[in-house]
Amino acid sequence: MAPPPPSTDVAADVSAAAASAAPFVDRRKYIADVPEAVFRSGRPTYDAVNATYATHRTRQHDRDSLPDVLEWLVKTWEAEVSHKPRADDVKSVAPGWTITTNGGPPVSLETFLARGSYNSLMGPEDGYDPAAHSFESSHDAFRGAFPDGFAWEVLDVWSPPPTVAFSWHHFGVMKGAYAGHQPTGRMLHLYGSGVAHTTGGGGEDGSALRIARVEIFYDPTVLLHQLAGKQGGAFDLSTPMADSGGGTCPLGFGA
């Protein structure tokens, strides 16, 4: 399911651009410039995950290009929903915001803030039991596995606002234990795609852009299997050439 890693040429371009680029600036909004009282447990800091992102990202988008604007909008959204418990304090989304995962039912902002990101974006069908976790325990489990953060980048953008289709990449080193599995010290990767339905967007830098609705598509088992020291995911439909017996589609097609 995961797209191939970036080509040598792309990686070289990123390295060359990074060497000549201006110093990294965290452009998450509504975090440093709002009262500390709006956060669950004090104002968050992003030094560790920013270092992971700046060192290991595979894309360096032009400043204020659509991929750049979208990337920082999503980073802002992630920071807000992870650290602000009240829907009224989340400024990166439009009223009535919802999220769906792999075509599932929409989840409202209020429900998402109560459950937490992990409990909302994964379920029993993925080998993850949201009922066994609170907001806090789910976030503690994954933050413990990735003490330097699980960085996120936009790879490609295929359409402009108000319906922005894009692909994305999560990455981070497993330096801590997860669910009894010992740290591997390896860089773990998770790929997916999404469609962000947006509103606003005035100004050359897209500073007024808000997310009205977002659809996420990915295979959560790819991450969970890596954390458990396994390979692939439940929806890895590829079959090795040497396997003349073929494979069985988990969705029932071709059976």
CSV table of C-alpha atoms in Angstrom, one decimal:
chain,number,residue,atom,x,y,z
A,1,MET,CA,0.0,0.0,0.0
A,2,ALA,CA,2.8,2.4,0.8
A,3,PRO,CA,4.2,4.4,-2.1
A,4,PRO,CA,7.8,3.8,-3.1
A,5,PRO,CA,10.4,5.9,-1.2
A,6,PRO,CA,11.6,9.1,-2.9
A,7,SER,CA,14.0,8.7,-5.7
A,8,THR,CA,17.7,9.4,-5.3
A,9,ASP,CA,17.3,12.6,-7.3
A,10,VAL,CA,14.5,13.8,-4.9
A,11,ALA,CA,16.5,12.9,-1.8
A,12,ALA,CA,19.5,14.7,-3.2
A,13,ASP,CA,17.5,17.8,-4.0
A,14,VAL,CA,16.1,17.9,-0.5
A,15,SER,CA,19.6,17.6,1.0
A,16,ALA,CA,21.0,20.3,-1.3
A,17,ALA,CA,18.0,22.6,-0.5
A,18,ALA,CA,18.4,22.0,3.2
A,19,ALA,CA,22.0,22.9,3.1
A,20,SER,CA,21.2,26.3,1.7
A,21,ALA,CA,17.9,26.9,3.3
A,22,ALA,CA,17.1,29.5,6.0
A,23,PRO,CA,17.0,28.3,9.6
A,24,PHE,CA,14.0,26.1,10.4
A,25,VAL,CA,11.0,28.0,11.8
A,26,ASP,CA,8.1,26.3,13.4
A,27,ARG,CA,5.0,27.7,11.8
A,28,ARG,CA,2.3,26.0,13.8
A,29,LYS,CA,-0.4,28.6,14.6
A,30,TYR,CA,-2.6,29.1,17.7
A,31,ILE,CA,0.0,27.5,20.0
A,32,ALA,CA,2.6,30.0,21.0
A,33,ASP,CA,0.3,33.0,20.7
A,34,VAL,CA,-2.7,31.8,22.9
A,35,PRO,CA,-3.1,31.7,26.7
A,36,GLU,CA,-1.6,28.7,28.3
A,37,ALA,CA,-4.9,28.0,30.1
A,38,VAL,CA,-6.4,26.6,26.8
A,39,PHE,CA,-4.2,23.5,26.8
A,40,ARG,CA,-4.7,20.2,28.6
A,41,SER,CA,-1.4,20.1,30.3
A,42,GLY,CA,0.5,23.3,29.6
A,43,ARG,CA,1.8,24.7,26.3
A,44,PRO,CA,3.3,21.9,24.2
A,45,THR,CA,6.8,22.2,22.7
A,46,TYR,CA,7.9,20.7,19.4
A,47,ASP,CA,11.7,20.9,19.4
A,48,ALA,CA,12.2,17.1,19.3
A,49,VAL,CA,9.7,16.3,16.5
A,50,ASN,CA,10.9,19.4,14.5
A,51,ALA,CA,14.4,18.1,14.6
A,52,THR,CA,13.2,14.7,13.4
A,53,TYR,CA,11.2,16.4,10.6
A,54,ALA,CA,14.0,18.7,9.5
A,55,THR,CA,16.5,15.9,9.4
A,56,HIS,CA,14.5,13.1,7.8
A,57,ARG,CA,11.8,14.7,5.6
A,58,THR,CA,11.8,13.7,2.0
A,59,ARG,CA,10.2,16.9,0.6
A,60,GLN,CA,11.1,20.6,1.0
A,61,HIS,CA,8.2,22.6,-0.5
A,62,ASP,CA,8.5,26.2,-1.7
A,63,ARG,CA,7.4,28.6,1.0
A,64,ASP,CA,3.7,29.5,0.7
A,65,SER,CA,3.1,26.9,-2.1
A,66,LEU,CA,0.0,24.8,-1.7
A,67,PRO,CA,1.9,21.8,-0.3
A,68,ASP,CA,3.7,24.0,2.2
A,69,VAL,CA,0.5,25.8,3.3
A,70,LEU,CA,-1.4,22.5,3.6
A,71,GLU,CA,1.5,20.9,5.6
A,72,TRP,CA,1.5,23.6,8.2
A,73,LEU,CA,-2.3,23.8,8.4
A,74,VAL,CA,-2.4,20.1,9.2
A,75,LYS,CA,0.5,20.4,11.7
A,76,THR,CA,-1.5,23.2,13.4
A,77,TRP,CA,-4.6,21.1,13.4
A,78,GLU,CA,-2.8,18.1,14.9
A,79,ALA,CA,-1.2,20.3,17.7
A,80,GLU,CA,-4.6,21.8,18.5
A,81,VAL,CA,-6.6,18.6,18.7
A,82,SER,CA,-3.8,16.9,20.7
A,83,HIS,CA,-3.5,19.6,23.3
A,84,LYS,CA,-6.7,21.6,23.5
A,85,PRO,CA,-9.7,19.9,25.1
A,86,ARG,CA,-12.4,22.5,24.1
A,87,ALA,CA,-13.8,22.7,20.5
A,88,ASP,CA,-14.1,26.5,20.7
A,89,ASP,CA,-10.4,26.9,21.1
A,90,VAL,CA,-9.5,24.9,17.9
A,91,LYS,CA,-9.0,27.6,15.3
A,92,SER,CA,-7.7,25.6,12.3
A,93,VAL,CA,-11.0,24.1,11.5
A,94,ALA,CA,-14.4,25.5,10.2
A,95,PRO,CA,-17.6,25.1,12.2
A,96,GLY,CA,-19.1,21.6,11.7
A,97,TRP,CA,-15.7,20.0,11.1
A,98,THR,CA,-15.7,16.2,10.7
A,99,ILE,CA,-13.2,13.5,9.9
A,100,THR,CA,-13.6,10.1,8.3
A,101,THR,CA,-11.1,7.2,8.1
A,102,ASN,CA,-11.1,4.8,5.2
A,103,GLY,CA,-14.7,5.7,4.3
A,104,GLY,CA,-16.0,5.1,7.8
A,105,PRO,CA,-18.6,7.2,9.6
A,106,PRO,CA,-17.8,10.9,10.3
A,107,VAL,CA,-16.5,11.9,13.7
A,108,SER,CA,-17.3,15.3,15.0
A,109,LEU,CA,-14.7,17.6,16.5
A,110,GLU,CA,-16.2,17.3,20.0
A,111,THR,CA,-16.1,13.5,19.8
A,112,PHE,CA,-12.6,13.5,18.4
A,113,LEU,CA,-11.3,15.7,21.2
A,114,ALA,CA,-12.9,13.4,23.8
A,115,ARG,CA,-11.5,10.2,22.3
A,116,GLY,CA,-8.2,11.4,21.1
A,117,SER,CA,-6.5,11.0,17.7
A,118,TYR,CA,-5.4,7.3,18.0
A,119,ASN,CA,-8.8,6.1,19.4
A,120,SER,CA,-10.6,7.9,16.6
A,121,LEU,CA,-8.4,6.8,13.7
A,122,MET,CA,-7.9,3.1,14.5
A,123,GLY,CA,-10.2,0.4,15.6
A,124,PRO,CA,-10.6,-3.3,16.5
A,125,GLU,CA,-10.5,-4.2,12.8
A,126,ASP,CA,-6.9,-2.9,12.8
A,127,GLY,CA,-5.8,-4.9,15.9
A,128,TYR,CA,-6.2,-1.9,18.2
A,129,ASP,CA,-8.9,-1.6,20.9
A,130,PRO,CA,-9.9,2.0,21.6
A,131,ALA,CA,-12.1,0.8,24.4
A,132,ALA,CA,-9.0,-0.2,26.3
A,133,HIS,CA,-7.6,3.3,26.2
A,134,SER,CA,-8.5,6.8,27.5
A,135,PHE,CA,-7.4,9.9,25.6
A,136,GLU,CA,-4.4,10.2,27.9
A,137,SER,CA,-3.3,6.5,27.9
A,138,SER,CA,-3.5,6.3,24.1
A,139,HIS,CA,-1.4,9.4,23.6
A,140,ASP,CA,1.1,8.3,26.3
A,141,ALA,CA,1.5,4.9,24.6
A,142,PHE,CA,2.5,6.3,21.2
A,143,ARG,CA,4.5,9.2,22.6
A,144,GLY,CA,6.4,6.8,24.7
A,145,ALA,CA,7.3,4.7,21.6
A,146,PHE,CA,8.4,7.9,19.8
A,147,PRO,CA,10.1,10.2,22.3
A,148,ASP,CA,11.5,12.3,19.5
A,149,GLY,CA,8.1,12.5,17.9
A,150,PHE,CA,6.4,10.9,14.9
A,151,ALA,CA,7.0,13.6,12.3
A,152,TRP,CA,4.6,14.2,9.4
A,153,GLU,CA,5.0,15.7,5.9
A,154,VAL,CA,2.9,16.3,2.8
A,155,LEU,CA,4.3,14.4,-0.1
A,156,ASP,CA,2.2,15.5,-3.1
A,157,VAL,CA,-0.9,17.6,-3.7
A,158,TRP,CA,-3.1,16.7,-6.6
A,159,SER,CA,-5.8,19.3,-6.5
A,160,PRO,CA,-6.4,22.9,-5.3
A,161,PRO,CA,-8.8,24.2,-2.7
A,162,PRO,CA,-11.6,23.8,-1.8
A,163,THR,CA,-11.1,20.0,-2.4
A,164,VAL,CA,-7.4,19.3,-1.7
A,165,ALA,CA,-6.3,15.7,-2.4
A,166,PHE,CA,-2.9,14.8,-1.1
A,167,SER,CA,-0.5,12.1,0.0
A,168,TRP,CA,1.4,12.1,3.3
A,169,HIS,CA,4.2,10.4,5.2
A,170,HIS,CA,4.6,9.8,9.0
A,171,PHE,CA,8.1,8.9,10.3
A,172,GLY,CA,10.0,8.5,13.6
A,173,VAL,CA,12.5,6.4,15.4
A,174,MET,CA,11.0,3.8,17.9
A,175,LYS,CA,13.2,4.6,20.9
A,176,GLY,CA,10.6,3.5,23.5
A,177,ALA,CA,8.5,0.4,24.2
A,178,TYR,CA,5.0,-0.1,22.9
A,179,ALA,CA,2.4,-2.6,24.3
A,180,GLY,CA,5.2,-4.8,25.7
A,181,HIS,CA,7.3,-4.6,22.5
A,182,GLN,CA,10.8,-3.4,23.2
A,183,PRO,CA,12.2,-0.4,21.2
A,184,THR,CA,14.0,-1.3,18.0
A,185,GLY,CA,15.8,2.0,17.4
A,186,ARG,CA,14.6,1.8,13.8
A,187,MET,CA,13.0,4.5,11.7
A,188,LEU,CA,9.3,3.5,11.2
A,189,HIS,CA,7.3,4.8,8.3
A,190,LEU,CA,3.6,5.2,7.6
A,191,TYR,CA,2.1,6.4,4.3
A,192,GLY,CA,-1.4,7.5,3.4
A,193,SER,CA,-3.6,9.9,1.5
A,194,GLY,CA,-6.3,12.3,2.2
A,195,VAL,CA,-8.9,14.8,1.0
A,196,ALA,CA,-9.2,18.1,2.8
A,197,HIS,CA,-12.3,20.0,2.1
A,198,THR,CA,-11.4,23.6,2.9
A,199,THR,CA,-12.9,27.1,3.3
A,200,GLY,CA,-11.3,30.5,3.4
A,201,GLY,CA,-7.8,30.8,2.1
A,202,GLY,CA,-7.4,34.5,1.4
A,203,GLY,CA,-4.0,36.0,1.1
A,204,GLU,CA,-1.0,34.7,-0.8
A,205,ASP,CA,0.2,32.6,2.1
A,206,GLY,CA,-3.2,30.9,2.6
A,207,SER,CA,-3.3,32.1,6.1
A,208,ALA,CA,-7.1,32.1,6.3
A,209,LEU,CA,-7.5,28.5,5.0
A,210,ARG,CA,-9.5,26.3,7.4
A,211,ILE,CA,-10.4,22.6,7.2
A,212,ALA,CA,-14.1,22.0,7.0
A,213,ARG,CA,-14.0,18.2,6.5
A,214,VAL,CA,-11.2,15.7,6.0
A,215,GLU,CA,-11.1,12.2,4.7
A,216,ILE,CA,-8.1,10.0,5.6
A,217,PHE,CA,-7.1,6.8,3.9
A,218,TYR,CA,-4.3,4.6,5.2
A,219,ASP,CA,-3.6,1.1,6.7
A,220,PRO,CA,-3.1,1.5,10.4
A,221,THR,CA,-1.8,-2.1,10.7
A,222,VAL,CA,1.4,-1.1,8.9
A,223,LEU,CA,2.3,1.0,11.9
A,224,LEU,CA,1.1,-1.4,14.5
A,225,HIS,CA,2.9,-4.3,12.8
A,226,GLN,CA,6.2,-2.3,12.7
A,227,LEU,CA,5.8,-1.5,16.4
A,228,ALA,CA,5.4,-5.2,17.1
A,229,GLY,CA,8.5,-6.0,15.0
A,230,LYS,CA,6.5,-7.4,12.1
A,231,GLN,CA,6.6,-6.5,8.4
A,232,GLY,CA,3.8,-5.2,6.2
A,233,GLY,CA,0.2,-4.8,7.1
A,234,ALA,CA,-3.1,-6.5,6.9
A,235,PHE,CA,-4.0,-4.9,3.6
A,236,ASP,CA,-0.6,-5.5,1.9
A,237,LEU,CA,-1.9,-7.1,-1.2
A,238,SER,CA,1.5,-7.7,-2.9
A,239,THR,CA,2.6,-11.3,-3.5
A,240,PRO,CA,6.3,-12.3,-3.9
A,241,MET,CA,7.1,-13.5,-7.4
A,242,ALA,CA,8.3,-16.8,-6.0
A,243,ASP,CA,4.9,-17.5,-4.5
A,244,SER,CA,3.1,-19.3,-7.4
A,245,GLY,CA,0.1,-19.9,-5.2
A,246,GLY,CA,-1.0,-16.3,-5.4
A,247,GLY,CA,-2.6,-14.3,-2.6
A,248,THR,CA,-6.0,-13.7,-1.1
A,249,CYS,CA,-7.5,-10.3,-1.0
A,250,PRO,CA,-8.7,-9.4,2.5
A,251,LEU,CA,-11.6,-7.4,1.0
A,252,GLY,CA,-12.9,-10.5,-0.8
A,253,PHE,CA,-12.1,-9.4,-4.4
A,254,GLY,CA,-10.7,-12.1,-6.7
A,255,ALA,CA,-11.6,-14.9,-4.4
